[in-house]
N, CA, C and O of each residue as an XYZ file, in Angstrom:
652
protein
N       0.295      5.958    -12.834
C      -0.320      5.028    -13.743
C      -1.778      4.827    -13.335
O      -2.098      4.701    -12.153
N      -2.644      4.801    -14.329
C      -4.062      4.567    -14.061
C      -4.268      3.129    -13.597
O      -3.513      2.223    -13.950
N      -5.324      2.949    -12.789
C      -5.643      1.623    -12.274
C      -7.084      1.258    -12.634
O      -7.843      2.076    -13.153
N      -7.432      0.016    -12.345
C      -8.803     -0.454    -12.576
C      -9.808      0.344    -11.767
O     -10.960      0.476    -12.180
N      -9.402      0.876    -10.629
C     -10.260      1.719     -9.807
C     -10.032      3.160    -10.221
O      -8.962      3.705     -9.953
N     -11.004      3.800    -10.868
C     -10.791      5.147    -11.401
C     -10.559      6.219    -10.332
O     -10.184      7.346    -10.655
N     -10.781      5.871     -9.061
C     -10.541      6.835     -7.986
C      -9.107      6.807     -7.488
O      -8.735      7.628     -6.650
N      -8.288      5.877     -7.985
C      -6.920      5.739     -7.518
C      -5.953      5.681     -8.700
O      -6.290      5.178     -9.772
N      -4.767      6.195     -8.487
C      -3.660      6.022     -9.427
C      -2.503      5.391     -8.658
O      -2.453      5.460     -7.429
N      -1.587      4.786     -9.377
C      -0.423      4.149     -8.754
C       0.816      4.992     -9.023
O       0.973      5.579    -10.094
N       1.686      5.038     -8.027
C       2.962      5.736     -8.160
C       4.064      4.730     -7.865
O       4.039      4.051     -6.838
N       5.016      4.640     -8.760
C       6.184      3.784     -8.562
C       7.401      4.690     -8.522
O       7.591      5.509     -9.421
N       8.216      4.558     -7.509
C       9.378      5.418     -7.323
C      10.608      4.531     -7.275
O      10.748      3.697     -6.380
N      11.493      4.711     -8.234
C      12.653      3.840     -8.345
C      13.931      4.670     -8.281
O      14.642      4.817     -9.275
N      14.209      5.209     -7.099
C      15.419      5.994     -6.919
C      16.657      5.125     -6.900
O      16.564      3.902     -6.806
N      17.817      5.756     -6.990
C      19.087      5.048     -7.040
C      19.263      4.133     -5.836
O      19.730      3.006     -5.994
N      18.907      4.577     -4.657
C      19.036      3.767     -3.439
C      17.664      3.306     -2.931
O      17.494      3.034     -1.742
N      16.718      3.225     -3.819
C      15.366      2.832     -3.436
C      14.434      4.027     -3.567
O      14.880      5.164     -3.715
N      13.162      3.762     -3.511
C      12.191      4.831     -3.697
C      11.792      5.494     -2.394
O      12.125      5.026     -1.305
N      11.069      6.600     -2.533
C      10.528      7.311     -1.376
C       9.082      7.663     -1.686
O       8.741      8.830     -1.878
N       8.235      6.639     -1.731
C       6.832      6.859     -2.030
C       6.129      7.613     -0.912
O       5.171      8.338     -1.178
N       6.573      7.464      0.323
C       5.894      8.094      1.461
C       5.831      9.605      1.295
O       4.766     10.197      1.471
N       6.942     10.234      0.961
C       6.961     11.686      0.795
C       5.989     12.120     -0.300
O       5.208     13.052     -0.105
N       6.033     11.453     -1.439
C       5.177     11.810     -2.568
C       3.706     11.592     -2.247
O       2.886     12.482     -2.472
N       3.366     10.426     -1.727
C       1.961     10.103     -1.455
C       1.408     10.990     -0.341
O       0.273     11.457     -0.433
N       2.184     11.224      0.696
C       1.757     12.101      1.786
C       1.480     13.507      1.267
O       0.462     14.111      1.605
N       2.373     14.014      0.461
C       2.215     15.357     -0.110
C       0.973     15.440     -1.001
O       0.190     16.383     -0.892
N       0.797     14.464     -1.871
C      -0.366     14.482     -2.770
C      -1.676     14.377     -1.997
O      -2.647     15.048     -2.344
N      -1.721     13.551     -0.960
C      -2.949     13.417     -0.162
C      -3.329     14.768      0.456
O      -4.502     15.141      0.471
N      -2.334     15.494      0.962
C      -2.605     16.827      1.547
C      -2.986     17.839      0.480
O      -3.910     18.630      0.673
N      -2.287     17.820     -0.635
C      -2.433     18.849     -1.660
C      -3.726     18.727     -2.453
O      -4.394     19.731     -2.702
N      -4.090     17.510     -2.854
C      -5.309     17.359     -3.664
C      -6.471     16.794     -2.848
O      -7.498     16.404     -3.405
N      -6.301     16.753     -1.524
C      -7.366     16.365     -0.586
C      -7.970     15.007     -0.926
O      -9.126     14.898     -1.334
N      -7.150     13.979     -0.744
C      -7.578     12.607     -1.020
C      -6.892     11.666     -0.048
O      -6.090     12.094      0.782
N      -7.206     10.394     -0.150
C      -6.484      9.383      0.602
C      -5.289      8.924     -0.208
O      -5.289      9.005     -1.436
N      -4.278      8.446      0.480
C      -3.110      7.868     -0.173
C      -2.685      6.630      0.588
O      -2.842      6.563      1.808
N      -2.154      5.662     -0.112
C      -1.723      4.423      0.518
C      -0.348      4.039     -0.009
O      -0.110      4.045     -1.217
N       0.548      3.704      0.906
C       1.847      3.147      0.545
C       1.914      1.751      1.149
O       1.727      1.574      2.353
N       2.182      0.766      0.305
C       2.366     -0.597      0.791
C       3.806     -1.016      0.519
O       4.402     -0.645     -0.492
N       4.341     -1.793      1.440
C       5.700     -2.308      1.298
C       5.670     -3.798      1.594
O       5.123     -4.230      2.609
N       6.252     -4.567      0.715
C       6.340     -6.008      0.907
C       7.724     -6.456      0.445
O       7.985     -6.575     -0.752
N       8.603     -6.702      1.411
C       9.976     -7.114      1.121
C      10.188     -8.486      1.756
O      10.111     -8.616      2.978
N      10.456     -9.512      0.944
C      10.711    -10.842      1.504
C      11.936    -10.806      2.419
O      12.914    -10.117      2.129
N      11.878    -11.536      3.503
C      12.973    -11.583      4.458
C      14.050    -12.540      3.968
O      13.805    -13.738      3.833
N      15.242    -12.013      3.703
C      16.377    -12.817      3.247
C      17.649    -12.323      3.945
O      18.555    -11.814      3.286
N      17.723    -12.470      5.264
C      18.858    -11.894      5.989
C      20.197    -12.591      5.755
O      21.248    -11.984      5.963
N      20.177    -13.833      5.335
C      21.426    -14.585      5.175
C      21.489    -15.251      3.803
O      21.975    -16.376      3.689
N      21.016    -14.589      2.782
C      20.994    -15.186      1.444
C      22.422    -15.468      0.968
O      23.302    -14.615      1.083
N      22.636    -16.648      0.443
C      23.967    -17.047     -0.012
C      24.329    -16.429     -1.360
O      25.501    -16.407     -1.736
N      23.341    -15.931     -2.084
C      23.610    -15.352     -3.399
C      24.015    -13.879     -3.324
O      24.129    -13.223     -4.360
N      24.234    -13.350     -2.120
C      24.632    -11.954     -1.976
C      23.479    -10.974     -2.001
O      23.699     -9.763     -1.986
N      22.265    -11.468     -2.038
C      21.087    -10.593     -2.121
C      20.339    -10.561     -0.786
O      19.111    -10.634     -0.752
N      21.081    -10.453      0.295
C      20.477    -10.417      1.627
C      19.663     -9.140      1.822
O      20.039     -8.066      1.353
N      18.540     -9.283      2.523
C      17.677     -8.149      2.867
C      16.902     -8.483      4.111
O      16.574     -9.641      4.370
N      16.615     -7.467      4.869
C      15.698     -7.622      5.985
C      14.285     -7.445      5.449
O      14.039     -6.568      4.621
N      13.361     -8.272      5.915
C      11.990     -8.252      5.442
C      11.159     -7.137      6.052
O      11.500     -6.580      7.096
N      10.060     -6.826      5.374
C       9.130     -5.804      5.864
C       7.762     -6.008      5.227
O       7.648     -6.349      4.050
N       6.720     -5.791      6.041
C       5.337     -5.747      5.563
C       4.759     -4.477      6.178
O       4.653     -4.371      7.400
N       4.382     -3.506      5.330
C       3.931     -2.216      5.848
C       2.703     -1.704      5.093
O       2.576     -1.859      3.879
N       1.819     -1.096      5.854
C       0.598     -0.461      5.357
C       0.603      0.954      5.924
O       0.577      1.131      7.142
N       0.636      1.959      5.059
C       0.672      3.348      5.503
C      -0.426      4.128      4.780
O      -0.333      4.377      3.578
N      -1.458      4.508      5.518
C      -2.608      5.210      4.963
C      -2.517      6.691      5.331
O      -2.327      7.040      6.496
N      -2.654      7.546      4.336
C      -2.576      8.994      4.523
C      -3.918      9.631      4.214
O      -4.723      9.077      3.465
N      -4.152     10.792      4.794
C      -5.370     11.552      4.531
C      -5.042     12.998      4.211
O      -3.876     13.391      4.229
N      -6.064     13.793      3.918
C      -5.839     15.184      3.506
C      -5.601     16.169      4.660
O      -5.216     17.313      4.419
N      -5.825     15.742      5.894
C      -5.684     16.689      7.007
C      -4.578     16.262      7.966
O      -4.203     15.091      8.030
N      -4.073     17.227      8.699
C      -3.020     16.961      9.688
C      -3.572     16.055     10.786
O      -4.703     16.227     11.241
N      -2.749     15.081     11.204
C      -3.136     14.146     12.255
C      -2.118     14.230     13.386
O      -1.343     15.182     13.464
N      -2.126     13.242     14.250
C      -1.165     13.190     15.354
C       0.281     13.233     14.851
O       1.164     13.716     15.560
N       0.530     12.741     13.654
C       1.854     12.798     13.048
C       1.691     13.054     11.556
O       1.260     12.181     10.803
N       2.044     14.270     11.143
C       1.901     14.694      9.753
C       0.465     14.444      9.305
O      -0.469     14.941      9.934
N       0.272     13.679      8.222
C      -1.089     13.352      7.796
C      -1.301     11.837      7.686
O      -2.095     11.358      6.876
N      -0.565     11.100      8.527
C      -0.781      9.655      8.620
C      -2.146      9.405      9.260
O      -2.469      9.993     10.292
N      -2.936      8.541      8.652
C      -4.198      8.104      9.236
C      -3.964      6.813     10.007
O      -4.425      6.668     11.139
N      -3.241      5.867      9.387
C      -2.995      4.571     10.014
C      -1.712      3.977      9.457
O      -1.477      4.000      8.249
N      -0.891      3.451     10.341
C       0.297      2.705      9.921
C       0.347      1.391     10.677
O       0.093      1.335     11.880
N       0.678      0.344      9.953
C       0.840     -0.985     10.540
C       2.086     -1.578      9.884
O       2.226     -1.555      8.661
N       2.983     -2.107     10.705
C       4.176     -2.671     10.096
C       4.791     -3.773     10.946
O       4.739     -3.754     12.175
N       5.369     -4.722     10.243
C       6.233     -5.734     10.820
C       7.522     -5.632     10.016
O       7.531     -5.830      8.801
N       8.616     -5.318     10.719
C       9.885     -5.060     10.048
C      11.004     -5.772     10.799
O      11.060     -5.739     12.028
N      11.886     -6.410     10.051
C      13.074     -7.002     10.682
C      14.145     -5.925     10.728
O      14.443     -5.270      9.729
N      14.712     -5.761     11.909
C      15.822     -4.853     12.110
C      17.018     -5.655     12.592
O      16.923     -6.873     12.744
N      18.128     -5.002     12.832
C      19.337     -5.690     13.267
C      19.081     -6.526     14.518
O      19.610     -7.630     14.642
N      18.280     -6.014     15.440
C      18.029     -6.718     16.704
C      16.821     -7.647     16.663
O      16.435     -8.177     17.704
N      16.215     -7.861     15.508
C      15.071     -8.756     15.402
C      13.854     -8.061     14.819
O      13.945     -6.964     14.268
N      12.719     -8.719     14.952
C      11.466     -8.226     14.384
C      10.821     -7.186     15.293
O      10.927     -7.255     16.518
N      10.143     -6.210     14.659
C       9.423     -5.178     15.398
C       8.038     -4.988     14.771
O       7.903     -4.941     13.549
N       7.023     -4.880     15.611
C       5.652     -4.613     15.175
C       5.240     -3.239     15.668
O       5.506     -2.877     16.815
N       4.590     -2.475     14.800
C       4.049     -1.164     15.166
C       2.683     -0.999     14.519
O       2.462     -1.420     13.384
N       1.773     -0.382     15.259
C       0.458     -0.004     14.734
C       0.094      1.328     15.386
O       0.005      1.426     16.610
N      -0.113      2.342     14.564
C      -0.417      3.676     15.067
C      -1.539      4.305     14.255
O      -1.747      3.971     13.089
N      -2.249      5.211     14.887
C      -3.309      5.931     14.200
C      -4.673      5.312     14.441
O      -4.861      4.517     15.361
N      -5.617      5.693     13.597
C      -7.007      5.284     13.730
C      -7.217      3.886     13.163
O      -6.967      3.642     11.983
N      -7.682      2.965     14.017
C      -7.963      1.601     13.565
C      -9.059      1.643     12.510
O     -10.070      2.325     12.680
N      -8.855      0.913     11.427
C      -9.810      0.861     10.328
C     -10.744     -0.329     10.521
O     -10.352     -1.339     11.105
N     -11.975     -0.214     10.033
C     -12.991     -1.243     10.265
C     -12.622     -2.611      9.694
O     -13.147     -3.626     10.152
N     -11.744     -2.657      8.717
C     -11.395     -3.918      8.075
C     -10.236     -4.639      8.765
O      -9.876     -5.738      8.342
N      -9.651     -4.070      9.793
C      -8.482     -4.653     10.432
C      -8.816     -5.864     11.300
O      -9.873     -5.934     11.927
N      -7.893     -6.800     11.313
C      -7.970     -7.968     12.185
C      -7.078     -7.686     13.392
O      -5.947     -8.166     13.462
N      -7.588     -6.913     14.330
C      -6.758     -6.463     15.460
C      -6.383     -7.595     16.411
O      -5.427     -7.465     17.176
N      -7.113     -8.691     16.375
C      -6.734     -9.840     17.208
C      -5.366    -10.389     16.786
O      -4.607    -10.877     17.624
N      -5.059    -10.311     15.511
C      -3.763    -10.801     15.025
C      -2.597    -10.035     15.617
O      -1.497    -10.573     15.740
N      -2.826     -8.786     15.984
C      -1.741     -7.952     16.499
C      -1.242     -8.423     17.864
O      -0.224     -7.936     18.355
N      -1.948     -9.361     18.471
C      -1.561     -9.885     19.781
C      -0.835    -11.233     19.690
O      -0.449    -11.803     20.710
N      -0.654    -11.732     18.478
C      -0.014    -13.042     18.320
C       1.393    -13.038     18.908
O       2.090    -12.024     18.904
N       1.778    -14.182     19.404
C       3.075    -14.322     20.066
C       4.231    -14.021     19.114
O       5.120    -13.233     19.438
N       4.215    -14.653     17.937
C       5.283    -14.427     16.954
C       5.026    -13.102     16.237
O       3.965    -12.903     15.645
N       5.990    -12.212     16.294
C       5.823    -10.883     15.700
C       5.518    -10.966     14.210
O       4.675    -10.220     13.713
N       6.189    -11.863     13.489
C       5.969    -11.949     12.043
C       4.549    -12.372     11.683
O       4.110    -12.161     10.553
N       3.827    -12.966     12.631
C       2.448    -13.391     12.385
C       1.427    -12.303     12.689
O       0.238    -12.480     12.421
N       1.870    -11.197     13.236
C       0.937    -10.133     13.616
C       0.401     -9.351     12.419
O      -0.749     -8.911     12.421
N       1.235     -9.180     11.403
C       0.803     -8.504     10.180
C       1.523     -9.166      9.018
O       2.712     -8.936      8.799
N       0.800     -9.985      8.280
C       1.372    -10.837      7.236
C       1.157    -10.238      5.842
O       0.354     -9.320      5.677
N       1.871    -10.756      4.845
C       1.632    -10.315      3.473
C       0.167    -10.507      3.041
O      -0.383     -9.686      2.308
N      -0.451    -11.594      3.501
C      -1.857    -11.841      3.164
C      -2.758    -10.756      3.770
O      -3.718    -10.313      3.139
N      -2.443    -10.343      4.981
C      -3.219     -9.275      5.619
C      -3.026     -7.953      4.877
O      -3.981     -7.196      4.701
N      -1.803     -7.675      4.447
C      -1.536     -6.455      3.676
C      -2.389     -6.427      2.414
O      -2.963     -5.396      2.062
N      -2.466     -7.561      1.744
C      -3.281     -7.649      0.528
C      -4.765     -7.474      0.861
O      -5.475     -6.767      0.145
N      -5.239     -8.103      1.931
C      -6.643     -7.964      2.333
C      -6.982     -6.516      2.707
O      -8.041     -6.011      2.332
N      -6.106     -5.862      3.428
C      -6.347     -4.478      3.830
C      -6.393     -3.567      2.599
O      -7.229     -2.667      2.518
N      -5.505     -3.805      1.659
C      -5.513     -3.027      0.415
C      -6.809     -3.256     -0.353
O      -7.414     -2.316     -0.869
N      -7.226     -4.515     -0.420
C      -8.461     -4.840     -1.129
C      -9.678     -4.224     -0.453
O     -10.661     -3.920     -1.129
N      -9.638     -4.033      0.854
C     -10.744     -3.375      1.555
C     -10.909     -1.934      1.090
O     -11.988     -1.357      1.220
N      -9.842     -1.352      0.548
C      -9.896      0.001     -0.023
C     -10.122     -0.043     -1.532
O     -10.006      0.976     -2.213
N     -10.443     -1.223     -2.048
C     -10.649     -1.478     -3.476
C      -9.364     -1.248     -4.266
O      -9.383     -0.724     -5.380
N      -8.250     -1.651     -3.660
C      -6.935     -1.572     -4.290
C      -6.339     -2.969     -4.355
O      -6.466     -3.755     -3.416
N      -5.685     -3.271     -5.478
C      -5.123     -4.594     -5.707
C      -3.678     -4.452     -6.195
O      -3.363     -4.849     -7.317
N      -2.807     -3.895     -5.366
C      -1.460     -3.551     -5.831
C      -0.589     -4.736     -6.217
O       0.426     -4.544     -6.886
N      -0.947     -5.957     -5.821
C      -0.118     -7.112     -6.121
C      -0.687     -7.953     -7.261
O      -0.303     -9.109     -7.442
N      -1.601     -7.367     -8.022
C      -2.171     -8.039     -9.198
C      -1.839     -7.224    -10.436
O      -2.152     -6.036    -10.503
N      -1.214     -7.850    -11.403
C      -0.807     -7.150    -12.624
C      -1.974     -6.509    -13.351
O      -1.831     -5.421    -13.908
N      -3.144     -7.173    -13.357
C      -4.272     -6.645    -14.121
C      -4.922     -5.416    -13.462
O      -5.857     -4.843    -14.021
N      -4.442     -5.015    -12.296
C      -4.961     -3.810    -11.646
C      -4.448     -2.549    -12.340
O      -5.090     -1.500    -12.286
N      -3.301     -2.653    -12.986
C      -2.665     -1.499    -13.618
C      -3.057     -1.455    -15.086
O      -2.587     -2.253    -15.897
N      -3.926     -0.506    -15.411
C      -4.501     -0.462    -16.748
C      -3.862      0.558    -17.668
O      -3.997      0.455    -18.887
N      -3.162      1.551    -17.106
C      -2.615      2.619    -17.924
C      -3.717      3.588    -18.292
O      -4.879      3.303    -18.003
N      -3.431      4.677    -18.890
C      -2.099      5.084    -19.346
C      -1.199      5.444    -18.174
O      -1.631      5.548    -17.026
N       0.081      5.631    -18.518
C       1.041      5.990    -17.485
C       1.921      7.128    -17.974
O       2.026      7.390    -19.172
N       2.546      7.792    -17.022
C       3.440      8.900    -17.321
C       4.755      8.640    -16.602
O       4.759      8.283    -15.424
N       5.866      8.814    -17.300
C       7.176      8.664    -16.700
C       7.718     10.049    -16.376
O       7.804     10.916    -17.246
N       8.077     10.244    -15.125
C       8.666     11.511    -14.695
C      10.074     11.195    -14.225
O      10.264     10.318    -13.382
N      11.056     11.895    -14.758
C      12.437     11.648    -14.346
C      13.098     12.959    -13.954
O      12.673     14.038    -14.366
N      14.139     12.844    -13.156
C      14.894     14.002    -12.709
C      16.106     14.147    -13.622
O      16.995     13.295    -13.606
N      16.154     15.211    -14.415
C      17.264     15.354    -15.356
C      18.553     15.852    -14.706
O      19.568     15.976    -15.393
N      18.544     16.136    -13.426
C      19.738     16.661    -12.764
C      20.888     15.673    -12.859
O      20.685     14.466    -12.730
N      22.092     16.178    -13.084
C      23.293     15.349    -13.155
C      23.623     14.870    -11.755
O      23.850     15.693    -10.867
N      23.658     13.553    -11.527
C      23.914     13.051    -10.170
C      25.347     13.240     -9.696
O      25.650     12.933     -8.543
N      26.240     13.736    -10.550
C      27.616     13.994    -10.119
C      28.570     12.888    -10.512
O      28.161     11.845    -11.023
N      29.846     13.127    -10.267
C      30.885     12.206    -10.719
C      30.898     10.892     -9.954
O      31.443      9.910    -10.458
N      30.325     10.835     -8.767
C      30.319      9.602     -7.986
C      29.133      8.694     -8.327
O      28.915      7.679     -7.665
N      28.375      9.059     -9.353
C      27.179      8.283     -9.701
C      27.517      6.861    -10.137
O      26.797      5.928     -9.783
N      28.595      6.675    -10.896
C      28.936      5.335    -11.371
C      29.208      4.397    -10.204
O      28.749      3.255    -10.214
N      29.944      4.856     -9.200
C      30.224      4.028     -8.029
C      28.942      3.728     -7.268
O      28.751      2.614     -6.780
N      28.066      4.715     -7.167
C      26.798      4.514     -6.462
C      25.922      3.513     -7.198
O      25.250      2.697     -6.567
N      25.921      3.565     -8.510
C      25.125      2.622     -9.301
C      25.661      1.206     -9.128
O      24.884      0.264     -8.978
N      26.973      1.050     -9.146
C      27.570     -0.267     -8.946
C      27.214     -0.796     -7.561
O      26.878     -1.971     -7.419
N      27.284      0.051     -6.546
C      26.933     -0.354     -5.188
C      25.457     -0.729     -5.106
O      25.106     -1.724     -4.472
N      24.590      0.058     -5.743
C      23.151     -0.241     -5.725
C      22.858     -1.574     -6.393
O      22.027     -2.346     -5.916
N      23.544     -1.845     -7.501
C      23.350     -3.130     -8.175
C      23.806     -4.283     -7.303
O      23.164     -5.333     -7.281
N      24.900     -4.105     -6.588
C      25.409     -5.154     -5.721
C      24.414     -5.430     -4.592
O      24.169     -6.586     -4.247
N      23.844     -4.373     -4.021
C      22.951     -4.519     -2.881
C      21.569     -4.987     -3.304
O      21.000     -5.882     -2.678
N      21.019     -4.389     -4.365
C      19.610     -4.590     -4.695
C      19.355     -5.619     -5.778
O      18.232     -6.112     -5.886
N      20.328     -5.960     -6.571
C      20.057     -6.892     -7.672
C      20.523     -8.277     -7.409
O      20.355     -9.156     -8.254
């Protein structure tokens, strides 16, 4: 989908068990020699009473056109809740817009916040959490392959987990 910034397009991936934007964005950054960004913002709801429990995550993954220390990742920053608690990771080349002092905060969830994710995106002239950033036109690409006879059960399970 086209965005307000003519140098960037948005990709939304809505697979049956969630999307895989990392593979697509990483591949495109290498193939057409550009930068790519994947942002993840999942509210933390580990004990939701409505059955919609989820572990939270705030992630910034910047890709470039050339091979780096790991694939073509330029910079990754994340705070993710796992079974054993919160984990913070920051790898790659520090970007000039980063607030690296925050990465030393005592509480892991305060090291990289949703507000910081938005600020870092805006430093790249990207506004992924604002509706007016997406201007269109857009193209829908779907996989026509038959998912098989177990698809109905998988869809029911996905609805139970994700909806």
